[in-house]
PDB file of C-alpha atoms and ligand atoms in Angstrom:
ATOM      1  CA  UNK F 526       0.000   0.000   0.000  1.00 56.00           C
ATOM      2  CA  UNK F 527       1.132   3.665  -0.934  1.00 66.00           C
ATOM      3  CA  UNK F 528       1.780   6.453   1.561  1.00 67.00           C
ATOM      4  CA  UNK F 529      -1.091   8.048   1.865  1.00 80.00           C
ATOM      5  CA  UNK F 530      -3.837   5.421   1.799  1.00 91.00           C
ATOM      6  CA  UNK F 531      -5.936   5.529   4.673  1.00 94.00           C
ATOM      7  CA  UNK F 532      -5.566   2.684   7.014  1.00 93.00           C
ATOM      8  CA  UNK F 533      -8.083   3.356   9.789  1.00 95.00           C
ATOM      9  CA  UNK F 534     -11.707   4.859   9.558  1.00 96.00           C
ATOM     10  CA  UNK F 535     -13.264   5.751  12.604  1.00 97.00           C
ATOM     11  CA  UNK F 536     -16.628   6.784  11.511  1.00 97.00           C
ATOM     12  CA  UNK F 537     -19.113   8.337  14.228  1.00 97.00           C
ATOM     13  CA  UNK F 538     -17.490   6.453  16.892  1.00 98.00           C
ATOM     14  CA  UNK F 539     -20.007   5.823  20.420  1.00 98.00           C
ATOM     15  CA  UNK F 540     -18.615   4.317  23.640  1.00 98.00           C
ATOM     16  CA  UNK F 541     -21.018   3.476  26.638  1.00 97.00           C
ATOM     17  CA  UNK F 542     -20.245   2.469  30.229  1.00 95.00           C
ATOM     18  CA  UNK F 543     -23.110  -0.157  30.357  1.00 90.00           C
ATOM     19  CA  UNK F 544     -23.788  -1.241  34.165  1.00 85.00           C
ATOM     20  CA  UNK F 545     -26.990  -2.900  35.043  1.00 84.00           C
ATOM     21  CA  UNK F 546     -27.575  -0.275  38.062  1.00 86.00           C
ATOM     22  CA  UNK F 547     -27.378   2.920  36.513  1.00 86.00           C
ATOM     23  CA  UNK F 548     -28.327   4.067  32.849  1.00 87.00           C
ATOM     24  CA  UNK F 549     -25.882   3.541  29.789  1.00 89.00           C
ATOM     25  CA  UNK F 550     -23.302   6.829  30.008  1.00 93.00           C
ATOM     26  CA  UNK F 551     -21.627   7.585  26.744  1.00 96.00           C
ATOM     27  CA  UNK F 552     -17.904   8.265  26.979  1.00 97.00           C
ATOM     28  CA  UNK F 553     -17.030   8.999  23.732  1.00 98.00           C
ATOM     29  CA  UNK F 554     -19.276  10.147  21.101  1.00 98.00           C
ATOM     30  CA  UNK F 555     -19.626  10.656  17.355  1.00 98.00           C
ATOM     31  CA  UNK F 556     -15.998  10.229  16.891  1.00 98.00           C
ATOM     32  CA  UNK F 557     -14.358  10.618  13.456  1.00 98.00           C
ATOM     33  CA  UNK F 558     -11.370  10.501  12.220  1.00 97.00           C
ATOM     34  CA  UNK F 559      -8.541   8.911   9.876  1.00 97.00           C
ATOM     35  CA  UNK F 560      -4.754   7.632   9.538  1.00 97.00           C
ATOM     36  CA  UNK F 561      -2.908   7.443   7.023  1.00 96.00           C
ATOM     37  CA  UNK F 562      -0.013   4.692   5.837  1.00 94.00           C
ATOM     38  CA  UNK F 563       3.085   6.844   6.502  1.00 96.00           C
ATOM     39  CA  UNK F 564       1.361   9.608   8.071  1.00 97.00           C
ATOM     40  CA  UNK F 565       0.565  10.811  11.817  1.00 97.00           C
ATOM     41  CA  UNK F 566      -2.562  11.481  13.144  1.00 98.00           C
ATOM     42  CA  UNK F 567      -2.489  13.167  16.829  1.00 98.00           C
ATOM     43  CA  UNK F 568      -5.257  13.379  19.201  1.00 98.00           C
ATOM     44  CA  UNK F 569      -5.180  16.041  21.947  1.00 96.00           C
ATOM     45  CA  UNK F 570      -7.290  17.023  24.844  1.00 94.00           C
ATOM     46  CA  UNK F 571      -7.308  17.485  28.604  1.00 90.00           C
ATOM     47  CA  UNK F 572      -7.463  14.027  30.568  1.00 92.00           C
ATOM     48  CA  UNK F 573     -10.823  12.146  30.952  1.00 95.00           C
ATOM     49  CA  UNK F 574     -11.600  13.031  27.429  1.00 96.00           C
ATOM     50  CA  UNK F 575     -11.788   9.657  26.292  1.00 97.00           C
ATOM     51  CA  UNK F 576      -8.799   9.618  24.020  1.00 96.00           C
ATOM     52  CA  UNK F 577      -7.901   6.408  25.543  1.00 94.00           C
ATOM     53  CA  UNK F 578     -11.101   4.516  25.151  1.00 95.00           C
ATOM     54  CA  UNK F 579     -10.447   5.824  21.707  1.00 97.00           C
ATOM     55  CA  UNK F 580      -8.096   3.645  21.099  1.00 94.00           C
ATOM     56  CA  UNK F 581      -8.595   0.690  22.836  1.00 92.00           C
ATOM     57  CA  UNK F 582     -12.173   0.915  21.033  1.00 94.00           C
ATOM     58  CA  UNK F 583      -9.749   0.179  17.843  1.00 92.00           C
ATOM     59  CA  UNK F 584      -7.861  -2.282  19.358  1.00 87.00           C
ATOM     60  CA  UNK F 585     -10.756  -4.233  20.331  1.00 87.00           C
ATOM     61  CA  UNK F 586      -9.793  -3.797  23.814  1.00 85.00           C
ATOM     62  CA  UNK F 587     -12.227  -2.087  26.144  1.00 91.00           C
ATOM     63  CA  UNK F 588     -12.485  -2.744  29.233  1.00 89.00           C
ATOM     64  CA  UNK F 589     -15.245  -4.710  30.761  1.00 89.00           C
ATOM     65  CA  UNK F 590     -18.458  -2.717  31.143  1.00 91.00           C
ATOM     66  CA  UNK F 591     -17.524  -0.861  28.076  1.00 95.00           C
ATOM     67  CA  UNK F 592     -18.930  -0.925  24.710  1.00 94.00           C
ATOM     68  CA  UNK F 593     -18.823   0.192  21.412  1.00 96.00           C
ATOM     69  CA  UNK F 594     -22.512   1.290  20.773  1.00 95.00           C
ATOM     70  CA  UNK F 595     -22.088   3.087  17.861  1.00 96.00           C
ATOM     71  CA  UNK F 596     -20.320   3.803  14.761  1.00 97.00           C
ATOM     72  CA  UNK F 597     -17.309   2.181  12.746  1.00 96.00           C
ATOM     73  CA  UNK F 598     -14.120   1.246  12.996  1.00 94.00           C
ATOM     74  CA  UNK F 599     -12.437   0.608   9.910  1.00 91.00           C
ATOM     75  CA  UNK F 600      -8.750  -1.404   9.663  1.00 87.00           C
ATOM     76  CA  UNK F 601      -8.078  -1.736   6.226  1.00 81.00           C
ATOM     77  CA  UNK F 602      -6.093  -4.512   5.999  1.00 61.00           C
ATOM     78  CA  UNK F 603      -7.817  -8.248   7.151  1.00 51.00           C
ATOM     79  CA  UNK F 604      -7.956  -8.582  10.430  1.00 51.00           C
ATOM     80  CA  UNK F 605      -6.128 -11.899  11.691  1.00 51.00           C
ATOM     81  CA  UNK F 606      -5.954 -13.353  15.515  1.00 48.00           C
ATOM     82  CA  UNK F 607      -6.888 -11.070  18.774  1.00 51.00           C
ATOM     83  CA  UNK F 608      -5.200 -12.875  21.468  1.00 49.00           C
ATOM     84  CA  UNK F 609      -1.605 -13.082  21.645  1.00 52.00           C
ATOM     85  CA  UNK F 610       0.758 -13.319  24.962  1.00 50.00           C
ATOM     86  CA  UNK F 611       1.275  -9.524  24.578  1.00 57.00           C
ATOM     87  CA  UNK F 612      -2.142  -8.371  24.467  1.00 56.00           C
ATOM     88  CA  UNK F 613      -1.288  -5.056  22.430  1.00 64.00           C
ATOM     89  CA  UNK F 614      -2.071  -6.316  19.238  1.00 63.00           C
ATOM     90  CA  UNK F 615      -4.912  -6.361  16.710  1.00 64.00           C
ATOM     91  CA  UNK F 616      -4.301  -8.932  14.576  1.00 63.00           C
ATOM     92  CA  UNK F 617      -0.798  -8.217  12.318  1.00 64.00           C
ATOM     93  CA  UNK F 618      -1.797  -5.208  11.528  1.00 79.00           C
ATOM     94  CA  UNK F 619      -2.526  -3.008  14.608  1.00 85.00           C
ATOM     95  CA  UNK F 620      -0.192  -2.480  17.300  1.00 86.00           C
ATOM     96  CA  UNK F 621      -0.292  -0.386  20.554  1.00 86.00           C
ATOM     97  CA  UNK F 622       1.954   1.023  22.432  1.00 84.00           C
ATOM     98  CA  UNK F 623       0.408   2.113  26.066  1.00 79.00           C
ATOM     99  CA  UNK F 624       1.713   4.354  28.647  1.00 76.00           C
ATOM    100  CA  UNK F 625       2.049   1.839  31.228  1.00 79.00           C
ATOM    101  CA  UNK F 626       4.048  -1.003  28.671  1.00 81.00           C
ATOM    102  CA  UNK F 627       3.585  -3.601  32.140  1.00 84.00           C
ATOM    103  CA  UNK F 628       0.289  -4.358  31.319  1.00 81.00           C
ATOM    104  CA  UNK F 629       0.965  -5.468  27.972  1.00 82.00           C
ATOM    105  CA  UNK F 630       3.515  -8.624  29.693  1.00 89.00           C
ATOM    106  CA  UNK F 631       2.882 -11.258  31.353  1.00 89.00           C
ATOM    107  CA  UNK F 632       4.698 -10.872  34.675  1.00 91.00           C
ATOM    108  CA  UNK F 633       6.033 -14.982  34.291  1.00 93.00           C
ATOM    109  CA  UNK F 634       7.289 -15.073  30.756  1.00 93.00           C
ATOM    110  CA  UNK F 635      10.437 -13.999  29.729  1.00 95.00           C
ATOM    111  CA  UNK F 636      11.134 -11.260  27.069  1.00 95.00           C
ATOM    112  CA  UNK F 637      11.988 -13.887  24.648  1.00 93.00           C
ATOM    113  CA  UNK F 638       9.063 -15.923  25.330  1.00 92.00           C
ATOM    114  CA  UNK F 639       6.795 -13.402  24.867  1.00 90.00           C
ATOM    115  CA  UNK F 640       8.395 -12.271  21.149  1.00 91.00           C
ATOM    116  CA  UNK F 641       8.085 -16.296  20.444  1.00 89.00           C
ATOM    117  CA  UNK F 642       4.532 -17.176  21.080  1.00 87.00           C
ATOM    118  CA  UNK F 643       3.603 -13.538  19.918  1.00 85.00           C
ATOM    119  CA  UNK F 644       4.509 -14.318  15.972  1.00 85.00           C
ATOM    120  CA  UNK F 645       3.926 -17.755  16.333  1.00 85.00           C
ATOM    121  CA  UNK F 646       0.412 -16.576  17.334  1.00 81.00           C
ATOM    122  CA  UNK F 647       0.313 -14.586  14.232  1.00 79.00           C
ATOM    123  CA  UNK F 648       1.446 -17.534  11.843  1.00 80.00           C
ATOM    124  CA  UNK F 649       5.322 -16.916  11.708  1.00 82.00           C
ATOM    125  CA  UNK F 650       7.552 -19.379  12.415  1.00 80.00           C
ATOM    126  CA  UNK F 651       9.461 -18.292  15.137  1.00 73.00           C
ATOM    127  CA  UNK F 652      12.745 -20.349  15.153  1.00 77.00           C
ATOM    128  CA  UNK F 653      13.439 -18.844  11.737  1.00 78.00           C
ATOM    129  CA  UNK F 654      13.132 -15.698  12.694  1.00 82.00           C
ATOM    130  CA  UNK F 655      15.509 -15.790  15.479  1.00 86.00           C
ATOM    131  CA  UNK F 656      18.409 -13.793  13.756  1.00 88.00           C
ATOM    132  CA  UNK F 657      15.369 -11.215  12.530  1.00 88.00           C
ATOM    133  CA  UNK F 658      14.715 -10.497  16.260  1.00 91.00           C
ATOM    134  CA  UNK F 659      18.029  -9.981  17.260  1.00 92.00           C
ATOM    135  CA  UNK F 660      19.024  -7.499  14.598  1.00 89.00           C
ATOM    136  CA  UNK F 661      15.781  -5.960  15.690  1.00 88.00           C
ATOM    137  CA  UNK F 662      16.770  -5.492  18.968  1.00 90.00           C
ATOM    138  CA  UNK F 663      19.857  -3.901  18.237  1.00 88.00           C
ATOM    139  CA  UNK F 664      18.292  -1.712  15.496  1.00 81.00           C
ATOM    140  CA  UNK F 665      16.148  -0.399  18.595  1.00 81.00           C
ATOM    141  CA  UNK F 666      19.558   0.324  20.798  1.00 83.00           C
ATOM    142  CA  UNK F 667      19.731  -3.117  22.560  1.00 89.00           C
ATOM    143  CA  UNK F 668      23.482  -3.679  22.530  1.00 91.00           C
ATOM    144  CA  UNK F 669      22.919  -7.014  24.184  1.00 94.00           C
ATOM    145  CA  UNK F 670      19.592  -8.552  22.479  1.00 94.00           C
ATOM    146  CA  UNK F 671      20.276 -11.902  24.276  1.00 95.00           C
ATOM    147  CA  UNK F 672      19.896 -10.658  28.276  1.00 96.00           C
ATOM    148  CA  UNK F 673      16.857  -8.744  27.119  1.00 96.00           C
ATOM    149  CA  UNK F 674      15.522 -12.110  25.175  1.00 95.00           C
ATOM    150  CA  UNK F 675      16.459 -13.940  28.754  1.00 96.00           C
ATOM    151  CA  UNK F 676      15.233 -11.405  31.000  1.00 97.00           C
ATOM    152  CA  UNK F 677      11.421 -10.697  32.547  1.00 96.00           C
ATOM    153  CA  UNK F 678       9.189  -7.577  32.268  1.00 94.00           C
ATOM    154  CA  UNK F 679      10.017  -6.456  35.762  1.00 94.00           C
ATOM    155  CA  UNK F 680      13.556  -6.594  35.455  1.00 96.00           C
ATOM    156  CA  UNK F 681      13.532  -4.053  32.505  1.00 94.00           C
ATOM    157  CA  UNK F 682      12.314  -0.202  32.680  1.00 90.00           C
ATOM    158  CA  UNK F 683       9.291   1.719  31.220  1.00 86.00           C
ATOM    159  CA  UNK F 684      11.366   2.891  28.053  1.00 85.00           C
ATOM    160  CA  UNK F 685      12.912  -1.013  27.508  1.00 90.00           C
ATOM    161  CA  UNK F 686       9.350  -2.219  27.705  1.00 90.00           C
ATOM    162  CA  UNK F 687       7.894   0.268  25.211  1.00 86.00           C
ATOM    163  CA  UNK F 688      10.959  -0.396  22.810  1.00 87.00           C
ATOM    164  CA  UNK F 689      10.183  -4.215  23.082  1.00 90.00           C
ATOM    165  CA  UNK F 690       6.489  -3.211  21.728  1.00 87.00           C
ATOM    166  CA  UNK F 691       8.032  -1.342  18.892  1.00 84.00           C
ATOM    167  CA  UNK F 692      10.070  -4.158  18.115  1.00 86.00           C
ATOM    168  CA  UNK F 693       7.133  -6.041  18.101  1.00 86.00           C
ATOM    169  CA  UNK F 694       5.152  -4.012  15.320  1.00 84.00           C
ATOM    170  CA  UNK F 695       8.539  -3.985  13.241  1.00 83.00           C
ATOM    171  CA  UNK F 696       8.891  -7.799  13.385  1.00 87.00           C
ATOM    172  CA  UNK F 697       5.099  -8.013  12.614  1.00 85.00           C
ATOM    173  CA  UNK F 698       5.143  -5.395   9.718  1.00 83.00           C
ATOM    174  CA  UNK F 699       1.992  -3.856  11.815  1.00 87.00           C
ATOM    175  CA  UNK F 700       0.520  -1.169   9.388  1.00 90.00           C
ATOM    176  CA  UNK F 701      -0.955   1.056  12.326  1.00 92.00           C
ATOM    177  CA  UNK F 702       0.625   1.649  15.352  1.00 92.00           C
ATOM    178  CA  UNK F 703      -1.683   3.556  18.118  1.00 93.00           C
ATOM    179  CA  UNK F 704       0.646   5.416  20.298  1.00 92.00           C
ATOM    180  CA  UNK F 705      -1.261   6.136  23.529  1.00 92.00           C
ATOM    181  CA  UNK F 706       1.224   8.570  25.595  1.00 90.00           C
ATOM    182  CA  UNK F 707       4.031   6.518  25.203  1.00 84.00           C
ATOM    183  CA  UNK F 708       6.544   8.660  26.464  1.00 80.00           C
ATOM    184  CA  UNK F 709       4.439  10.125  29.900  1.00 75.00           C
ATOM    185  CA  UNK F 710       6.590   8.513  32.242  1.00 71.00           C
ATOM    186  CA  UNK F 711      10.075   8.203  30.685  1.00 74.00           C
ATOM    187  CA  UNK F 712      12.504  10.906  31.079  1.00 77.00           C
ATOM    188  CA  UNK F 713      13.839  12.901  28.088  1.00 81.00           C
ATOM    189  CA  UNK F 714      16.621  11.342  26.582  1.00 81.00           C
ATOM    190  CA  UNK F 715      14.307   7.704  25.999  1.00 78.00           C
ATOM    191  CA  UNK F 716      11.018   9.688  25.082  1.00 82.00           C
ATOM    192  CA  UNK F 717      13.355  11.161  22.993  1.00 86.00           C
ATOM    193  CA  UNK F 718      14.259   7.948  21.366  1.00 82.00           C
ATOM    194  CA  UNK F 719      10.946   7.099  21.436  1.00 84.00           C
ATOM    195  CA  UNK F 720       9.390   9.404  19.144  1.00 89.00           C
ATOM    196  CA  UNK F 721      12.409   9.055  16.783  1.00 89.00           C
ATOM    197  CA  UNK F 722      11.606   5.228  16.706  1.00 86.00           C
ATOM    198  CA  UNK F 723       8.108   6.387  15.790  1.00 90.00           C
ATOM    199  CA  UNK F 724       9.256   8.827  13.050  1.00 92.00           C
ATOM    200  CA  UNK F 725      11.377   6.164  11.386  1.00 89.00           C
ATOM    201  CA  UNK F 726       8.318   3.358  11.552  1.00 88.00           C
ATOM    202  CA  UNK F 727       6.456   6.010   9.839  1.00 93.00           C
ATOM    203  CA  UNK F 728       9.554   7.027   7.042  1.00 94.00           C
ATOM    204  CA  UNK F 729      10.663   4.020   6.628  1.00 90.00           C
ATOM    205  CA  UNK F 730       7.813   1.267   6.880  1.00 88.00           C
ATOM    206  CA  UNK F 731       5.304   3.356   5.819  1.00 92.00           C
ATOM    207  CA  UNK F 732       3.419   2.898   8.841  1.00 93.00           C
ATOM    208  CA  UNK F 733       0.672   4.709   9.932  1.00 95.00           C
ATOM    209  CA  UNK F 734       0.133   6.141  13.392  1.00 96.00           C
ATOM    210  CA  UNK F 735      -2.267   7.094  15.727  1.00 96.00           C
ATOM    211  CA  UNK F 736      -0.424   9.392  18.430  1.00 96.00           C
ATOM    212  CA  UNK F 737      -2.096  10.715  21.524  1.00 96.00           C
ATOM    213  CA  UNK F 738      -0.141  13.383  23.439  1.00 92.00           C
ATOM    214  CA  UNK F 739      -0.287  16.007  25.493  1.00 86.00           C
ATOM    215  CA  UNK F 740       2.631  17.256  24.718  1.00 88.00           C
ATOM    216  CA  UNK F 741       1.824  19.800  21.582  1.00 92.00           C
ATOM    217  CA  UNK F 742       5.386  20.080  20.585  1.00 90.00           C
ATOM    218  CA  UNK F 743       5.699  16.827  19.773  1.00 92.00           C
ATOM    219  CA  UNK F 744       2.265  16.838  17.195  1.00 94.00           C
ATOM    220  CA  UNK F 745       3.992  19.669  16.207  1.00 93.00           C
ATOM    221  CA  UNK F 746       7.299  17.787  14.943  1.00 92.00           C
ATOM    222  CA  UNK F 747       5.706  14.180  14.156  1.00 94.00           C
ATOM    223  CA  UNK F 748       1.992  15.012  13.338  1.00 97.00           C
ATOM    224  CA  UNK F 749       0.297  15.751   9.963  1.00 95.00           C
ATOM    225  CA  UNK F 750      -3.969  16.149  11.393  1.00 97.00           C
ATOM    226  CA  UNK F 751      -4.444  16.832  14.845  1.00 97.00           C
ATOM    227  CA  UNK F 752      -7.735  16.112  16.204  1.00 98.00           C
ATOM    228  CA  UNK F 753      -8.907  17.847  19.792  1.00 97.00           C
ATOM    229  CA  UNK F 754     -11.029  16.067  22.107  1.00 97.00           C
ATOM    230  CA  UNK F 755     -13.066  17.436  24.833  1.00 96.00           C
ATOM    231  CA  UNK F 756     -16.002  15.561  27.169  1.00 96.00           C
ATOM    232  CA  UNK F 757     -15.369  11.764  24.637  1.00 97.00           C
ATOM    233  CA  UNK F 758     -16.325  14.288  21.455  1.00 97.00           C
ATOM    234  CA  UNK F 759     -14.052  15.871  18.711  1.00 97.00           C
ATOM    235  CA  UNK F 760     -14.540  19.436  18.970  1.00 97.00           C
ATOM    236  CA  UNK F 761     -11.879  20.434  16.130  1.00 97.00           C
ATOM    237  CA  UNK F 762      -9.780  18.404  13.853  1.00 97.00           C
ATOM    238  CA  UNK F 763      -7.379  19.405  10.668  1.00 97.00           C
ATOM    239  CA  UNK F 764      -3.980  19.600   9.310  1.00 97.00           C
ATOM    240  CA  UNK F 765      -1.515  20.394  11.840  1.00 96.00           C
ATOM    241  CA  UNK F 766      -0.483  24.031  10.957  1.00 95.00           C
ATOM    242  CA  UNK F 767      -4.090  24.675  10.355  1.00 95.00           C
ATOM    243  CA  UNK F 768      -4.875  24.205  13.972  1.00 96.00           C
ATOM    244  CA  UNK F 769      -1.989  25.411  15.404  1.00 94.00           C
ATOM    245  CA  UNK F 770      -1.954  28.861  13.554  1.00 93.00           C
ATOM    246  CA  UNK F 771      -5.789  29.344  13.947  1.00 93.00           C
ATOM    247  CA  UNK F 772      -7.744  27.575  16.248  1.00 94.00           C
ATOM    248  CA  UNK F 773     -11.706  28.079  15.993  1.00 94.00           C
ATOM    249  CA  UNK F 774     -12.358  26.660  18.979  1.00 94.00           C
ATOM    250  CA  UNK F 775     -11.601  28.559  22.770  1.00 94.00           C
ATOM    251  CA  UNK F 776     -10.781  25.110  23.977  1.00 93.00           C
ATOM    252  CA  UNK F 777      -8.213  24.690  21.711  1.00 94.00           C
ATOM    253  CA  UNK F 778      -7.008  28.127  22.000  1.00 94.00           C
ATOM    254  CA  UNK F 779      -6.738  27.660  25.843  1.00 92.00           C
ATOM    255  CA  UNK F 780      -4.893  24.339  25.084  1.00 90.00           C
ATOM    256  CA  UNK F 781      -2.174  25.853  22.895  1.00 91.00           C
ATOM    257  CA  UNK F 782      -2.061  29.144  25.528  1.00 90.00           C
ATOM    258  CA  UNK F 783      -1.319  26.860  28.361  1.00 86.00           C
ATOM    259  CA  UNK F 784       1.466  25.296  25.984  1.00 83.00           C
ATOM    260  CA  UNK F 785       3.180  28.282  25.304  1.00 80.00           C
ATOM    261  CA  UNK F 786       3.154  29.485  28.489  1.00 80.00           C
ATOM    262  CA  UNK F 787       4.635  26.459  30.082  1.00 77.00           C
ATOM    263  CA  UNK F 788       7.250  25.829  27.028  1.00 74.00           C
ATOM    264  CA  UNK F 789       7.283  29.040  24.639  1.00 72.00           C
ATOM    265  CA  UNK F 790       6.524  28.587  21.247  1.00 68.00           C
ATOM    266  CA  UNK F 791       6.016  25.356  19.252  1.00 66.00           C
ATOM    267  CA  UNK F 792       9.810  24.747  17.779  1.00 56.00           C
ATOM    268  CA  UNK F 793       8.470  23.527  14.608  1.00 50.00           C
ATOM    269  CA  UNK F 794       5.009  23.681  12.727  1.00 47.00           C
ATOM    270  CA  UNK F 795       3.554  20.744  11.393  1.00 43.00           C
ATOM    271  CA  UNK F 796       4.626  18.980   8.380  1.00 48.00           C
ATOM    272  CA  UNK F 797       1.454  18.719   6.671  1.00 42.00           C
TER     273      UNK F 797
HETATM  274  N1  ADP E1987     -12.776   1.285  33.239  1.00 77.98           N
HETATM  275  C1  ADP E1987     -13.508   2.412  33.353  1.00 77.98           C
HETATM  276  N2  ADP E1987     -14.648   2.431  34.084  1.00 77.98           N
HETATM  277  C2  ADP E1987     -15.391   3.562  34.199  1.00 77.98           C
HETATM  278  N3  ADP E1987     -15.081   4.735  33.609  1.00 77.98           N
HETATM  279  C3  ADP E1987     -13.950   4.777  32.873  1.00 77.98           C
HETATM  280  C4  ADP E1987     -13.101   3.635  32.700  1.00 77.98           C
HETATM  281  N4  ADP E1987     -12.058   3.987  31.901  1.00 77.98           N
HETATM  282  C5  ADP E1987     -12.267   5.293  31.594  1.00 77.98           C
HETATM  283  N5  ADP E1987     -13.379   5.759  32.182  1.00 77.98           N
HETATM  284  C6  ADP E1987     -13.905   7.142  32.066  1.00 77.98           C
HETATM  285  O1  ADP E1987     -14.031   7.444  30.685  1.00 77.98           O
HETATM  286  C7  ADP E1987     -13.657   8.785  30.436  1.00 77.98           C
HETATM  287  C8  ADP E1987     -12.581   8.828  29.376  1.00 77.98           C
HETATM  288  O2  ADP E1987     -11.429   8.154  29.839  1.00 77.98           O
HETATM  289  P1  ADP E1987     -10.091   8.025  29.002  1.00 77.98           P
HETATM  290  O3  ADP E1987     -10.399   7.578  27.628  1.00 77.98           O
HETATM  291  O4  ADP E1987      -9.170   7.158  29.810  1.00 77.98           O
HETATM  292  O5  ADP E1987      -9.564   9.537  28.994  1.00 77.98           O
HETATM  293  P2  ADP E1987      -8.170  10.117  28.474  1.00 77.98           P
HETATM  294  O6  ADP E1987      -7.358   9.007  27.904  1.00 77.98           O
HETATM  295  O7  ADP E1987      -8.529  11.169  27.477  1.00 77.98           O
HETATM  296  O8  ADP E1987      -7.517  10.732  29.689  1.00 77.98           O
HETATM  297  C9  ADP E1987     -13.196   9.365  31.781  1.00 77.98           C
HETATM  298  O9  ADP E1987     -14.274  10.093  32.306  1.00 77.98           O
HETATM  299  C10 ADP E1987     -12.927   8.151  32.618  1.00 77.98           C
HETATM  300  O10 ADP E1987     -13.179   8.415  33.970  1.00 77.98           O
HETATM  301 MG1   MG E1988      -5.482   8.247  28.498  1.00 77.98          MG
END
């Protein structure tokens, strides 16, 4: 598929809490929006806005009591298995990478076992791609692949963890990455490395992403559409520079105000 071509339709998206005491209470609502192979979509907005729900609705991964009760979701490529030991995956083509990278592991498997049964559970034969998953690793700034392969979740950091999902949607050839604050608890020098990682999926696979931040410098340097959520609804969405330059909504305008004021002006505009 070409840069460009859309990978993921959300179309008029509804979420409900549905608990047998109390009425249905919709968290997100008639959300819409789109990525693109090779392209970055950001979503923005203050906390509790539903932005996660957002995508966990995609990755078929809402928690219990939650639904989707309306709308569409819209991966473009087939879908293939749900379940796999790290539970951050839609089928091949959807991967996410969460802010807190521990729940995606199983606390008594080891790195390596995880990477194993993850592409066997997606129909590659593992054994063959041992040498793949190495060079991986160091491609991702493991010097020693091996230790990581032979270690467990809780004996590596945030940042390790969250490069071990990346490594993931490489060796998978995922097509859409959802990037749900990935870098909110890492200090500066791995979010750093982070977002690069992203930047080069995007460049160099072609992948598409699905970024939510609340850090507006970094739409601002990896983003092409922003979309800004408030109360589980999209109350403005365009290309980057559009939004950034001329906000129509106050919301937005007090977003990017409380940016500027914390950090001074966006360094870059985005690329769109
Ligand atoms: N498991 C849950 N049970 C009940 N309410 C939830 C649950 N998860 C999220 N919510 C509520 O849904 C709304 C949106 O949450 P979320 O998508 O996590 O927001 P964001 O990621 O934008 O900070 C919030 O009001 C939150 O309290
Ligand atoms: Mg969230």
């Amino acid at each position: 598929m070409s840069c460009g071509t859309t990978i993921l339709t959300i179309a008029g998206l509804r979420v409900s809490l549905c608990r047998s005491d109390c009425p249905d209470r919709h968290l997100v609502s008639d959300l819409s929006l789109q990525v693109r192979r090779g392209r970055v979509t950001g979503l923005i907005g203050e906390s509790g806005s539903g932005k996660s729900l957002t995508c966990l609705a995609v990755m078929d991964l809402l928690p219990k009591a939650m639904r989707q009760s309306g709308g569409r979701i819209d991966l473009t490529a087939a879908p293939g298995p749900t379940l796999s030991p790290c539970g951050c995956f839609r089928g091949r083509q959807a991967a996410m990478i969460m802010q807190n990278p521990m729940s995606c592991f199983d606390p008594i498997f080891t790195i390596g076992r995880h990477i194993t049964e993850t592409l066997v559970a997606h129909g590659l034969n593992a054994p063959r791609h041992t040498q793949r998953i190495r060079a991986t690793f160091v491609e991702l700034g493991f010097e020693q692949p091996d230790e990581i392969l032979a270690a467990y979740p809780f004996q590596l950091s945030g940042g390790m963890l969250q490069r071990i999902m990346v490594s993931l949607a490489l060796l998978l050839e995922a097509e859409l990455l959802i990037a749900d604050e990935p870098t909110t608890d890492l200090d500066v020098i791995v979010q750093a490395r982070i977002l690069d990682l992203i930047d080069q999926l995007r460049r160099e696979k072609n992948v598409g992403v699905l970024l939510v931040t609340h850090d507006l410098g970094v739409i601002a340097r990896l983003a092409d559409q922003v979309a800004v959520m408030q109360n589980g609804r999209i109350v403005e969405s365009g290309p980057v520079r559009d939004i950034f330059s001329g906000p129509s909504q106050a919301y937005t305008r007090d977003l990017l105000a409380a940016h500027f004021s914390l950090y001074g002006r966006l360094a870059g505009e985005g690329r769109a």
